[in-house]
Amino acid sequence: MASEEMEQLVRREYKQGFVTDIESETVPPGLDESVIAFISQKKGEPEWMLEWRLEAYRQWLKMTPPSWAHLDYPPIDYQAISYFSAPKKPEDRPQSLDEVDPKLLETYEKLGIPLHERAALAGVAVDAVFDSVSVTTTFKEKLFEAGVIFCSISEAIRDYPELVRQYLGTVVPRSDNYFAALNSAVFTDGSFVYVPEGVTCPMELSTYFRINAANTGQFERTLIVCDNKAQVSYLEGCTAPQRDENQLHAAVVELVALEDAYIKYSTVQNWYPGDEEGKGGIYNFVTKRGDCRGDRSRISWTQVETGSAITWKYPSCMLRGKESIGEFYSVAVTNGRQQADTGTKMIHIGEGTRSTIVAKGIAAGRSDQSYRGLVKIGPRAKGARNYTQCDSLLIGDQCGAHTFPYQEIGNSSATVEHEATTSKIADDQLFYCRARGIDEEDAVSMIVNGFCKDVFQELPMEFAVEAEALLNVTLEGSVG
Amino acid sequence: MLEVKDLHVTVEDKAILKGLNLTVQPGEVHAIMGPNGAGKSTLSAVIAGKDGYEVTQGSILFEGQDVLEMEIEERARAGLLLGFQYPIEIPGVKNIYLLKAALNAAREARGEGEIPAPEFMKLVREKSAEMQMDPSFLQRAVNEGFSGGEKKRNEILQMLVLQPKLAMLDEIDSGLDIDAMKVVAKGVNSLRSADRAILLVTHYQRLLNHIEPDRVHVLVDGRIVKSGDKSLALELEARGYDWVLEESVA
Ligand SMILES: Nc1ncnc2c1ncn2[C@@H]1O[C@H](COP(=O)(O)OP(=O)(O)OP(=O)(O)O)[C@@H](O)[C@H]1O
Ligand SMILES: [Mg+2]
């Protein structure tokens, strides 16, 4: 499609009563093909990309939101969302920290977030001069030397179209699910990583230093490709509770590991969960999937989820390559009125594939959470092995935890082990600690951290320390 | 030091302690014996502050303070420590971490700062050696996968590190082999001092051969029905509890 045609398309929709000003930096709320064309044009995308988006949109129109998750939220009005907007003008944002929810600031304090970052995280209009700018430059140089590509997805579409085209949507097809289809149609931000053959990425990659100043997008798209024998560790998110005007977040993350490649993807997610009544919290509907395409490849998901009003998330692995390995280590914490429905899927396709699932759920307050895990062993996956361990810990008696393990075993040579426990934070454990002089809150955090140990030890060091602090802040006031 | 007066305790509306009196002075070792279900563990649990026990009458004073008004952790920090009959496992929490948190909590309550790391390491190494526990136990999760005897030794290790004023040890001898019994007894004896007291709950005279008590009490059906010196324990060993019961009814 030539660009005139694209403009025509935009205009045509305009004639039908939709107000789209191509000169403007923002589209009004609502979604149709003209909005998608607008986004694509704004991003300076090639036409195959627009077509790709439009196809996703058309699929999306035919789909319905999933209703099977164990979640309860009012229907989302997709026509009330604005799908492209330039960052808020400084004058529309809080002008100083005095205008920010004091509770949020208190939390930053407890997490030890440096002052200048607190303002940015809370959305205050600041001239963001970060110490990290120079650091970032050094990082970039190092990566460049190693041949690693690390940039925003928009840049990648412009600068490395052949790579993006080769892999985008090959792990999470556009029609995979309702939110993935929506994301495919309208994504505007996210990261792209390519690690060439034989290269071990010289540092841990973190979105944190890439978009320190920028707002995180509502519809992020991340694509990470590790070529043969390449390795990368990618850290997503940050422990500070992030506020966002956008209630709905629907990200897609695709990982591709070729022969002998290893991708380690760690997330600490701490979106604003809303006030005590759950108001203003983020809805987080994410599709994350890794494709172990090459033999002996390995993909490992580690996540600590504490934020959001609603979380719907199942990082998964497609184990295609012979003897490839999928891992999922997760801690999900809910408190207040949060709801979470998380889990994983391990799809064993290749011979001798192995997967490990360790899921720890902690529910406090009046929160509700579910673990949903699928282990599927295909007919060709001879000798495949899965080990699943799934533990829930309840704090108090107003919260809930549910486990939904699904197994589809199509091969008699497979070994699938499943262990599940649900425990209340045991009164006698608490008593034991307190009878040693440790106060109740410290005792709870000690027991909970102990409970999460198996997962925390999978996190990169500095993340693990932050995760512990985060857990304590999240659970504060959940006892007594 | 400890003064329990006319203590009545019910659990789920069932009367367990029915007017128990007990006075312990600094420097003393008291042994409490008595048949199963008499209320021995209940007594120590109530003193430590465990939930689920209702004190319907009576009082407990520790160094003049009203223990029943104190939180569980306050009692512990004040120097009132319970060694458990069945020590609890806490997966994922390192033994050494619990020890440090407990010690620092007590120090903080006394207005002392946190113990410097090297000093702490030296202390715990020394004390585990005394308990003949391999230092690797410090790095293991609290009581997880410990044998029965190891758990008991670990309880005493905590006592040695925390140095309570009043240690209440509930059947610290159960499940111990003969050598372990000696090690545990040695540990307990090292706690003895003029300003400290120890309350031992036990079924067996054997332990009292190693830890010589100043007083022996017989707890039957929620009351202390007979008290005496260490010879009472020998007599109980030889004659059982029936004669005490008969005597007390008479
Ligand atoms: N939580 C509870 N619910 C119901 N009954 C209880 C509870 N705790 C204790 N009891 C009862 O109180 C009585 C005293 O129990 P306790 O454990 O104090 O006895 P004990 O003297 O320590 O016995 P043992 O020598 O067997 O250890 C028992 O009959 C026991 O069943
Ligand atoms: Mg007992």
XYZ file of N, CA and C and ligand atoms in Angstrom, chain B residues 40-41 85 170-171, ligand 2:
16
model
N 0.887 -29.462 81.495
C 2.250 -28.940 81.595
C 2.586 -28.034 80.410
N 2.315 -28.530 79.197
C 2.604 -27.703 78.024
C 1.708 -26.477 78.012
N 8.229 -28.158 72.756
C 8.159 -29.616 72.773
C 8.234 -30.141 71.334
N 10.210 -27.391 77.367
C 9.149 -28.391 77.400
C 9.656 -29.700 76.792
N 9.805 -30.693 77.625
C 10.266 -32.026 77.185
C 11.440 -31.940 76.236
Mg 3.257 -31.451 76.894
